[in-house]
CSV table of C-alpha atoms in Angstrom, one decimal:
chain,number,residue,atom,x,y,z
A,1,MET,CA,98.1,104.1,120.0
A,2,ARG,CA,99.5,103.4,116.1
A,3,PRO,CA,102.2,105.8,115.5
A,4,THR,CA,101.4,108.5,113.7
A,5,ARG,CA,103.0,108.2,109.7
A,6,TRP,CA,105.9,110.0,108.7
A,7,ARG,CA,107.3,110.5,105.0
A,8,ARG,CA,110.4,108.1,104.4
A,9,SER,CA,111.7,111.9,102.4
A,10,THR,CA,111.0,114.2,105.9
A,11,TYR,CA,113.9,111.5,107.1
A,12,LEU,CA,116.1,112.3,104.5
A,13,ALA,CA,115.5,116.0,105.0
A,14,VAL,CA,116.4,115.1,109.0
A,15,GLY,CA,119.6,113.9,107.6
A,16,ALA,CA,121.0,115.7,104.9
A,17,THR,CA,120.5,118.1,107.6
A,18,ILE,CA,122.5,116.3,110.0
A,19,ALA,CA,125.3,116.0,107.5
A,20,LEU,CA,125.6,119.7,106.4
A,21,LEU,CA,125.8,121.4,110.3
A,22,VAL,CA,128.3,118.1,111.6
A,23,GLY,CA,130.8,119.9,108.5
A,24,VAL,CA,130.1,123.5,108.7
A,25,ILE,CA,131.2,122.7,112.8
A,26,VAL,CA,134.3,120.6,111.8
A,27,ALA,CA,135.5,123.5,109.3
A,28,ALA,CA,135.2,125.9,112.4
A,29,ALA,CA,136.9,124.0,114.8
A,30,VAL,CA,139.8,123.9,112.0
A,31,LEU,CA,139.3,127.5,111.1
A,32,VAL,CA,139.6,128.1,115.4
A,33,SER,CA,142.6,125.5,115.9
A,34,SER,CA,145.1,127.7,113.3
A,35,ARG,CA,144.4,131.2,114.8
A,36,GLY,CA,147.2,130.7,116.8
A,37,ASN,CA,149.4,131.2,114.4
A,38,SER,CA,148.3,132.8,110.6
A,39,GLU,CA,151.6,131.9,109.0
A,40,GLN,CA,151.2,128.2,109.9
A,41,VAL,CA,147.6,128.7,107.9
A,42,ALA,CA,146.5,125.4,105.6
A,43,VAL,CA,143.9,124.7,103.6
A,44,ALA,CA,143.7,120.5,104.2
A,45,PRO,CA,143.2,118.6,101.1
A,46,GLN,CA,138.7,117.5,100.1
A,47,PRO,CA,138.1,114.3,101.9
A,48,ALA,CA,136.3,112.0,98.9
A,49,PRO,CA,132.3,112.7,98.0
A,50,ALA,CA,130.6,110.2,99.4
A,51,THR,CA,129.1,107.8,97.8
A,52,ALA,CA,126.1,105.5,98.9
A,53,ALA,CA,125.6,101.7,97.2
A,54,PRO,CA,122.0,100.8,98.3
A,55,ALA,CA,121.2,96.9,97.4
A,56,VAL,CA,119.1,93.8,98.4
A,57,VAL,CA,121.8,91.2,99.6
A,58,PRO,CA,121.1,88.1,99.9
A,59,VAL,CA,121.5,86.0,103.1
A,60,ALA,CA,124.5,83.5,102.7
A,61,ASP,CA,122.8,80.0,102.5
A,62,ALA,CA,125.5,78.0,104.8
A,63,ALA,CA,125.1,80.5,107.7
A,64,ALA,CA,124.6,78.1,110.7
A,65,THR,CA,121.0,77.1,112.0
A,66,PRO,CA,120.1,77.7,114.8
A,67,THR,CA,119.3,73.9,116.9
A,68,PRO,CA,116.3,73.0,118.2
A,69,ALA,CA,118.2,73.2,122.3
A,70,GLY,CA,120.5,76.3,120.9
A,71,LEU,CA,117.4,78.3,120.9
A,72,ALA,CA,115.1,76.6,123.8
A,73,ALA,CA,118.0,77.4,126.0
A,74,ALA,CA,118.5,81.2,124.6
A,75,LEU,CA,114.6,81.4,125.0
A,76,ALA,CA,113.0,80.0,128.3
A,77,GLY,CA,114.6,83.3,130.2
A,78,VAL,CA,112.1,85.6,128.1
A,79,ALA,CA,109.2,82.9,128.1
A,80,ALA,CA,109.0,82.2,131.9
A,81,ASN,CA,108.1,86.2,131.5
A,82,PRO,CA,104.3,86.3,133.5
A,83,ASP,CA,103.6,88.8,132.0
A,84,LEU,CA,103.6,86.7,128.8
A,85,GLY,CA,100.0,85.2,130.2
A,86,ARG,CA,99.0,82.6,128.3
A,87,PHE,CA,101.5,82.6,124.9
A,88,THR,CA,102.1,80.4,122.3
A,89,GLY,CA,104.6,80.3,119.6
A,90,ARG,CA,106.2,78.9,116.4
A,91,ILE,CA,109.7,79.2,115.2
A,92,THR,CA,111.1,78.0,111.9
A,93,ASP,CA,114.1,78.1,109.5
A,94,ALA,CA,112.9,80.1,106.5
A,95,MET,CA,114.8,78.0,104.0
A,96,THR,CA,113.9,74.7,104.8
A,97,GLY,CA,111.1,75.5,106.4
A,98,GLU,CA,112.0,73.0,109.5
A,99,GLN,CA,110.7,73.8,113.2
A,100,LEU,CA,112.7,75.0,115.7
A,101,TRP,CA,110.9,75.6,118.8
A,102,ALA,CA,107.3,75.3,119.1
A,103,GLN,CA,104.7,75.9,122.3
A,104,GLY,CA,101.3,75.5,122.0
A,105,PRO,CA,101.7,76.1,118.5
A,106,ASP,CA,97.5,74.3,117.3
A,107,VAL,CA,96.1,76.4,119.9
A,108,PRO,CA,93.5,78.6,118.8
A,109,MET,CA,94.3,81.7,120.3
A,110,GLN,CA,93.4,85.6,120.2
A,111,PRO,CA,95.4,86.9,117.3
A,112,ALA,CA,94.5,90.9,116.9
A,113,SER,CA,96.3,92.6,114.4
A,114,THR,CA,98.3,89.4,113.0
A,115,ASN,CA,95.2,88.3,111.2
A,116,LYS,CA,95.8,91.0,108.7
A,117,VAL,CA,98.6,89.0,107.6
A,118,LEU,CA,95.9,86.2,106.4
A,119,THR,CA,94.0,89.2,104.8
A,120,THR,CA,97.1,90.0,102.5
A,121,ALA,CA,98.4,86.5,102.4
A,122,ALA,CA,94.9,86.1,100.2
A,123,ALA,CA,94.8,89.2,98.7
A,124,LEU,CA,98.4,88.2,97.3
A,125,LEU,CA,97.3,84.9,96.2
A,126,THR,CA,94.2,85.7,94.6
A,127,LEU,CA,94.1,89.5,93.2
A,128,ASP,CA,96.0,91.4,90.6
A,129,ARG,CA,98.4,93.7,92.3
A,130,ASP,CA,97.0,96.2,90.1
A,131,ALA,CA,93.4,95.9,90.8
A,132,ARG,CA,91.4,98.8,91.5
A,133,LEU,CA,87.9,99.7,93.0
A,134,THR,CA,85.5,102.2,91.0
A,135,THR,CA,82.9,104.7,92.1
A,136,THR,CA,81.1,106.0,90.4
A,137,VAL,CA,77.8,108.1,89.9
A,138,LEU,CA,74.6,107.1,87.9
A,139,SER,CA,71.9,109.3,86.7
A,140,THR,CA,68.5,107.5,87.8
A,141,SER,CA,65.7,109.7,87.2
A,142,PRO,CA,65.0,113.1,85.8
A,143,GLY,CA,67.5,115.5,88.5
A,144,VAL,CA,68.9,112.6,91.3
A,145,VAL,CA,72.0,111.1,91.2
A,146,VAL,CA,73.1,108.0,92.5
A,147,LEU,CA,76.9,108.1,94.6
A,148,VAL,CA,77.2,103.9,93.9
A,149,GLY,CA,80.4,102.4,95.9
A,150,GLY,CA,82.4,99.5,94.7
A,151,GLY,CA,84.3,99.5,98.1
A,152,ASP,CA,86.6,102.0,98.1
A,153,GLN,CA,86.8,103.5,101.2
A,154,THR,CA,90.0,105.9,100.4
A,155,LEU,CA,87.8,107.6,98.5
A,156,SER,CA,88.0,111.5,100.4
A,157,ALA,CA,86.1,115.0,100.2
A,158,ALA,CA,89.8,116.7,100.2
A,159,PRO,CA,89.7,119.8,97.4
A,160,ARG,CA,91.8,119.5,94.7
A,161,GLY,CA,95.1,120.5,96.0
A,162,GLN,CA,94.6,119.5,99.4
A,163,ASP,CA,96.6,116.3,101.0
A,164,THR,CA,94.7,113.2,101.3
A,165,LEU,CA,95.2,110.9,104.5
A,166,TYR,CA,95.8,108.1,102.0
A,167,ARG,CA,99.1,109.1,98.9
A,168,ASP,CA,96.7,109.4,95.7
A,169,ALA,CA,93.3,109.2,97.6
A,170,ALA,CA,90.1,109.2,94.3
A,171,ARG,CA,88.2,112.6,96.1
A,172,ILE,CA,85.2,113.9,95.7
A,173,VAL,CA,85.0,116.7,93.8
A,174,ASP,CA,86.2,114.9,90.6
A,175,LEU,CA,83.2,112.8,90.1
A,176,ALA,CA,81.4,116.7,90.9
A,177,ASP,CA,82.9,118.3,87.9
A,178,GLN,CA,82.0,114.6,86.0
A,179,VAL,CA,78.2,115.1,86.6
A,180,ARG,CA,78.6,118.7,85.6
A,181,ARG,CA,80.1,118.1,82.5
A,182,SER,CA,77.9,115.3,81.7
A,183,GLY,CA,75.0,117.4,81.7
A,184,VAL,CA,72.5,116.9,84.2
A,185,ALA,CA,70.8,118.9,86.3
A,186,VAL,CA,71.3,117.4,89.8
A,187,LYS,CA,68.7,118.1,92.6
A,188,THR,CA,68.6,114.9,94.9
A,189,VAL,CA,71.3,112.7,95.9
A,190,GLN,CA,71.2,109.2,96.6
A,191,VAL,CA,73.7,106.4,98.0
A,192,ASP,CA,74.4,102.7,97.4
A,193,VAL,CA,75.6,101.0,99.2
A,194,SER,CA,75.0,97.0,97.7
A,195,ALA,CA,78.1,95.8,97.6
A,196,TYR,CA,78.3,95.0,100.3
A,197,SER,CA,75.6,92.9,102.4
A,198,GLY,CA,75.5,91.5,106.0
A,199,PRO,CA,75.3,93.2,109.1
A,200,THR,CA,77.9,97.0,109.2
A,201,MET,CA,79.7,95.4,112.5
A,202,ALA,CA,81.3,92.5,113.3
A,203,PRO,CA,80.6,90.0,116.1
A,204,GLY,CA,83.3,91.1,119.4
A,205,TRP,CA,83.6,94.9,117.9
A,206,ASP,CA,82.8,97.1,120.1
A,207,PRO,CA,80.5,99.9,118.8
A,208,LEU,CA,83.2,102.4,120.9
A,209,ASP,CA,85.9,101.2,118.1
A,210,ILE,CA,84.6,104.1,116.0
A,211,ASP,CA,84.4,107.1,118.3
A,212,GLY,CA,88.1,105.2,119.9
A,213,GLY,CA,89.1,105.7,116.2
A,214,ASP,CA,89.6,102.2,115.1
A,215,ILE,CA,86.5,101.5,112.8
A,216,ALA,CA,83.5,102.5,110.7
A,217,PRO,CA,80.7,101.2,110.2
A,218,MET,CA,81.2,98.9,106.6
A,219,GLU,CA,79.5,100.1,104.2
A,220,SER,CA,80.8,100.1,100.4
A,221,VAL,CA,81.3,103.9,100.8
A,222,MET,CA,83.2,106.6,103.2
A,223,LEU,CA,85.5,109.7,103.0
A,224,ASP,CA,89.2,108.9,104.4
A,225,GLY,CA,88.4,105.1,105.8
A,226,GLY,CA,84.9,106.7,108.1
A,227,ARG,CA,87.9,109.4,109.5
A,228,THR,CA,86.2,112.6,111.0
A,229,GLN,CA,88.6,114.6,110.4
A,230,PRO,CA,90.6,113.6,107.0
A,231,LEU,CA,94.0,114.3,107.7
A,232,THR,CA,94.5,112.3,111.7
A,233,ASP,CA,94.9,109.3,111.4
A,234,GLN,CA,94.0,108.8,114.9
A,235,SER,CA,90.4,110.9,114.6
A,236,ARG,CA,87.2,108.9,115.9
A,237,ARG,CA,85.3,107.3,112.9
A,238,SER,CA,81.6,108.1,111.4
A,239,ARG,CA,78.6,106.1,112.5
A,240,THR,CA,77.2,107.2,109.8
A,241,PRO,CA,79.9,107.1,106.8
A,242,ALA,CA,77.4,105.8,103.3
A,243,LEU,CA,75.3,108.9,104.5
A,244,ASP,CA,78.1,111.1,104.8
A,245,ALA,CA,79.8,110.3,101.3
A,246,GLY,CA,77.0,111.0,99.9
A,247,ARG,CA,76.9,114.1,101.5
A,248,ALA,CA,80.0,115.3,100.0
A,249,LEU,CA,78.8,114.6,96.9
A,250,ALA,CA,75.6,116.3,97.3
A,251,VAL,CA,78.8,119.8,98.4
A,252,ALA,CA,80.1,120.2,95.7
A,253,LEU,CA,76.9,119.6,93.2
A,254,GLY,CA,75.6,122.8,95.3
A,255,VAL,CA,72.8,120.1,96.7
A,256,ASP,CA,71.3,120.5,99.7
A,257,PRO,CA,72.8,117.7,102.4
A,258,ALA,CA,70.3,117.4,104.0
A,259,THR,CA,68.1,115.8,101.4
A,260,VAL,CA,70.2,113.0,100.8
A,261,THR,CA,69.5,109.1,101.7
A,262,VAL,CA,70.8,106.2,102.0
A,263,LEU,CA,68.6,103.2,99.3
A,264,PRO,CA,67.4,100.3,100.4
A,265,ALA,CA,68.4,98.0,97.2
A,266,ALA,CA,71.0,98.6,94.2
A,267,ALA,CA,70.3,101.3,91.4
A,268,ARG,CA,70.0,101.2,88.1
A,269,GLY,CA,70.8,103.9,85.4
A,270,GLU,CA,73.1,105.3,83.2
A,271,GLU,CA,76.6,106.1,84.6
A,272,ILE,CA,77.6,109.8,84.4
A,273,ALA,CA,81.2,109.6,86.7
A,274,SER,CA,83.4,107.9,88.4
A,275,VAL,CA,86.7,107.2,89.6
A,276,GLN,CA,89.2,104.6,91.2
A,277,SER,CA,91.7,103.7,94.1
A,278,PRO,CA,95.0,103.7,94.1
A,279,PRO,CA,96.2,100.6,92.8
A,280,LEU,CA,95.4,97.2,95.7
A,281,MET,CA,99.9,96.8,96.5
A,282,GLN,CA,99.2,100.5,98.2
A,283,ARG,CA,96.3,99.7,99.6
A,284,LEU,CA,97.8,96.5,101.4
A,285,ARG,CA,101.4,98.6,102.7
A,286,GLU,CA,99.1,101.6,104.0
A,287,MET,CA,97.0,98.5,105.6
A,288,MET,CA,99.9,96.6,106.8
A,289,ASN,CA,101.8,99.4,107.9
A,290,TYR,CA,99.3,101.6,110.0
A,291,SER,CA,96.8,98.0,110.4
A,292,ASP,CA,94.5,99.8,109.4
A,293,ASN,CA,91.2,97.8,109.9
A,294,VAL,CA,88.9,99.6,107.4
A,295,MET,CA,91.2,99.5,104.4
A,296,ALA,CA,91.5,95.4,105.9
A,297,GLU,CA,87.4,95.2,105.5
A,298,SER,CA,88.0,96.3,102.7
A,299,THR,CA,90.3,93.7,101.3
A,300,GLY,CA,89.1,91.0,102.9
A,301,ARG,CA,85.6,91.4,100.5
A,302,GLU,CA,88.0,91.9,97.9
A,303,VAL,CA,88.9,88.8,98.4
A,304,ALA,CA,85.3,87.7,98.8
A,305,ALA,CA,83.9,89.0,95.1
A,306,ALA,CA,86.8,87.3,92.9
A,307,ALA,CA,86.1,84.3,95.0
A,308,GLY,CA,82.0,83.6,94.1
A,309,GLN,CA,81.7,85.5,97.9
A,310,PRO,CA,79.2,87.2,99.6
A,311,ARG,CA,81.2,90.7,100.2
A,312,SER,CA,80.1,90.3,104.3
A,313,PHE,CA,82.4,89.6,107.4
A,314,ASP,CA,81.2,85.7,107.1
A,315,GLY,CA,81.8,85.5,102.8
A,316,ALA,CA,85.0,87.0,103.4
A,317,ALA,CA,86.4,85.3,106.1
A,318,ARG,CA,85.7,82.0,103.9
A,319,ALA,CA,87.0,83.1,101.1
A,320,VAL,CA,90.7,84.0,103.0
A,321,LEU,CA,90.9,80.9,104.8
A,322,THR,CA,90.0,78.7,102.1
A,323,ALA,CA,93.2,80.7,99.6
A,324,LEU,CA,95.2,79.6,102.2
A,325,GLY,CA,94.1,76.3,102.5
A,326,ASN,CA,93.8,76.1,98.3
A,327,ALA,CA,98.2,77.6,99.1
A,328,GLY,CA,98.7,74.7,101.4
A,329,ILE,CA,98.6,76.3,104.9
A,330,GLU,CA,97.2,74.7,107.8
A,331,THR,CA,94.2,76.8,108.9
A,332,ALA,CA,92.7,73.7,111.2
A,333,GLY,CA,91.8,75.9,114.6
A,334,ALA,CA,90.8,79.2,112.3
A,335,ARG,CA,87.7,81.0,113.8
A,336,LEU,CA,87.5,84.2,111.8
A,337,LEU,CA,85.1,86.9,112.4
A,338,ASP,CA,86.3,89.7,110.3
A,339,SER,CA,89.3,89.8,108.7
A,340,SER,CA,91.3,92.2,110.6
A,341,GLY,CA,91.9,90.9,114.1
A,342,LEU,CA,89.6,93.4,116.0
A,343,SER,CA,86.7,91.0,117.1
A,344,VAL,CA,87.9,89.4,120.8
A,345,ASP,CA,86.5,86.1,119.2
A,346,ASP,CA,89.0,85.5,115.9
A,347,ARG,CA,91.2,82.9,116.8
A,348,LEU,CA,94.6,81.9,114.8
A,349,THR,CA,96.8,79.7,116.0
A,350,ALA,CA,100.9,79.8,115.8
A,351,ARG,CA,101.3,76.8,113.0
A,352,THR,CA,99.0,79.3,110.2
A,353,LEU,CA,100.5,82.1,111.5
A,354,ASP,CA,104.0,80.8,110.6
A,355,GLU,CA,103.6,79.4,107.9
A,356,VAL,CA,102.2,82.1,106.0
A,357,ILE,CA,104.8,84.1,107.0
A,358,ASN,CA,106.9,80.9,106.3
A,359,ALA,CA,105.7,80.7,102.8
A,360,ALA,CA,106.5,84.4,102.0
A,361,ALA,CA,109.7,83.9,102.6
A,362,GLY,CA,110.5,80.8,101.2
A,363,ASP,CA,110.4,79.4,97.2
A,364,ASP,CA,108.1,77.6,96.9
A,365,ARG,CA,105.1,80.3,97.2
A,366,PRO,CA,105.9,83.8,95.1
A,367,ALA,CA,102.3,85.5,94.7
A,368,LEU,CA,103.8,85.7,98.6
A,369,ARG,CA,106.8,86.7,98.4
A,370,PRO,CA,105.1,90.8,98.7
A,371,LEU,CA,104.7,89.7,101.4
A,372,VAL,CA,107.7,89.7,103.3
A,373,ASP,CA,108.3,93.9,102.2
A,374,LEU,CA,105.0,94.4,103.7
A,375,LEU,CA,106.1,94.2,107.1
A,376,PRO,CA,106.6,96.6,109.6
A,377,ILE,CA,110.6,97.5,110.7
A,378,ALA,CA,111.9,97.3,114.5
A,379,GLY,CA,112.6,100.9,115.0
A,380,GLY,CA,112.1,102.1,111.2
A,381,SER,CA,108.4,102.1,109.8
A,382,GLY,CA,104.2,101.2,111.6
A,383,THR,CA,103.5,100.6,114.6
A,384,LEU,CA,107.1,99.0,114.4
A,385,SER,CA,108.4,102.2,114.4
A,386,ASN,CA,108.8,103.0,118.1
A,387,ARG,CA,109.0,99.5,119.5
A,388,TYR,CA,112.9,97.8,119.8
A,389,LEU,CA,114.8,100.5,121.0
A,390,ASP,CA,114.8,101.0,124.3
A,391,THR,CA,116.8,97.8,125.2
A,392,ASP,CA,120.7,97.2,124.2
A,393,ALA,CA,118.9,93.3,122.7
A,394,GLY,CA,115.8,95.4,120.8
A,395,ARG,CA,118.1,98.2,119.9
A,396,ALA,CA,119.7,94.7,118.3
A,397,ALA,CA,117.5,93.7,116.8
A,398,ALA,CA,116.1,97.1,115.1
A,399,GLY,CA,116.8,96.5,111.7
A,400,TYR,CA,116.8,93.1,111.5
A,401,LEU,CA,113.8,92.9,112.6
A,402,ARG,CA,110.3,93.2,110.2
A,403,ALA,CA,106.5,92.0,111.2
A,404,LYS,CA,102.9,92.9,111.9
A,405,THR,CA,102.2,93.6,115.0
A,406,GLY,CA,99.0,92.7,116.8
A,407,SER,CA,97.3,94.4,120.3
A,408,LEU,CA,94.1,94.0,121.8
A,409,THR,CA,93.1,94.6,125.8
A,410,ALA,CA,95.5,92.2,127.2
A,411,THR,CA,96.3,90.4,123.9
A,412,ASN,CA,99.5,90.7,121.9
A,413,THR,CA,101.0,89.8,119.2
A,414,LEU,CA,104.0,89.0,116.6
A,415,ALA,CA,104.5,87.4,112.8
A,416,GLY,CA,106.8,88.2,110.7
A,417,ILE,CA,110.6,87.2,110.2
A,418,VAL,CA,113.9,88.0,111.5
A,419,THR,CA,117.5,87.8,110.6
A,420,ASP,CA,119.3,86.4,113.7
A,421,GLU,CA,123.6,87.2,113.6
A,422,SER,CA,125.0,84.4,112.1
A,423,GLY,CA,122.7,85.6,108.8
A,424,ARG,CA,119.9,82.6,109.3
A,425,VAL,CA,116.5,84.1,108.3
A,426,LEU,CA,114.1,82.9,110.6
A,427,THR,CA,109.7,83.2,111.0
A,428,PHE,CA,108.0,83.6,114.1
A,429,ALA,CA,105.0,83.7,115.3
A,430,LEU,CA,103.9,84.8,118.9
A,431,LEU,CA,100.9,85.0,120.8
A,432,SER,CA,100.3,86.7,123.8
A,433,ASN,CA,96.8,86.4,125.6
A,434,GLU,CA,95.5,87.9,128.6
A,435,ALA,CA,98.7,89.1,129.0
A,436,GLY,CA,100.8,91.8,132.2
A,437,PRO,CA,100.9,95.4,132.2
A,438,THR,CA,104.3,94.3,130.7
A,439,GLY,CA,103.1,92.3,128.1
A,440,ARG,CA,104.2,93.8,125.4
A,441,THR,CA,107.7,95.1,125.6
A,442,ALA,CA,107.8,91.5,126.9
A,443,LEU,CA,106.7,89.9,124.1
A,444,ASP,CA,109.3,92.5,122.1
A,445,ALA,CA,112.6,90.5,124.0
A,446,PHE,CA,111.8,87.1,122.8
A,447,ALA,CA,111.4,88.1,119.9
A,448,ALA,CA,114.1,91.0,119.9
A,449,THR,CA,116.1,87.1,121.2
A,450,LEU,CA,115.8,85.7,118.4
A,451,ARG,CA,118.4,88.3,116.5
A,452,SER,CA,121.1,88.1,119.1
A,453,CYS,CA,120.6,84.9,121.3
A,454,GLY,CA,124.4,82.3,119.2
A,455,CYS,CA,121.9,79.6,119.1
A,456,GLY,CA,123.8,77.4,116.5
A,457,ALA,CA,125.2,75.1,119.3
């Protein structure tokens, strides 16, 4: 299950409330303790005001590097947990790129959503960080307008002034307003989904995952990521997302939604309305933090378009692997059938995943550096917000470990970075297939050990 989305301001407000309550309690205690002798009551001096000086503090270059022997000894126990099933991994020093520990690093494994690490890296390498996706409306003949999808899955049917699941999402109502201002008298709405090609469901996807809220058929226009409950992150998804978007535009224009159709080919006409998605970096952050499969597939198609490939599952997978190969990432053993990792037929190696993370944490590929900031924080954000909080080792790693998670039936994966107790930054990729009932907590325990193992000797 994915955690419910939260807003940072909520936690700030809670913290402020707690601080206020503590102050009230302390003041009350002082008054109560002094009531015994009113003649001796004295007002204590006010404490100095609290200050905050947030900053990004670099780790020390001279921090001790764990030794391969030290890591092997520290990890032997957690690596032996049978609930890890078939388990591979790789751990590397972020500064030097030296491999410190590995187990089957070149064995292709089911990556689940750690596949999104590759999709995000390829996007950072090939796309403008401010890139936006455009949804348009064309007037094609008297009384007929066509909603043309440009790949923006964050488009929302929410009324103006109402919250949207995706922050700063474009809205159907704005398209409708522009159409009305154009003077076109609309009688019929059609939908153009020609921007995407190929099948709408990838090999290895389970159609039941639509009802489960994990995916929608990939069409080039949909509302709120295809969710049937627009403000619920884990909502069931629609089986006809493009048609739904066309019907929403029809309703906004006062046209019978039952007459909306999806065109078999690209439309031609005069553009009379357009809206744009949030910028790429904002969309990547939402995709990575909440492991949004629809957003990942859309991003893969953006990479494909930039590479001159078809905006399809195959085209996106080819474009992602080509972008990484051109950046010097080892992709041998990779077999990708989608851009999200939802396919049970995807295969990646720990080496490929760790090399991507290591490149982002190092200095040689600055374009990849934002990837580190997009990783969920253990015990703090995204899909790791409710993990690493139940054991002493986990709590010790909370805040110091950042990773992309992956979960499918009997599969648990992690790819990310951790700062150990000496201040050394390590990158890692861990893949557990055919896992037992406590496979996820076993994987977390393995990763948490990297924080506090004292592996320098």
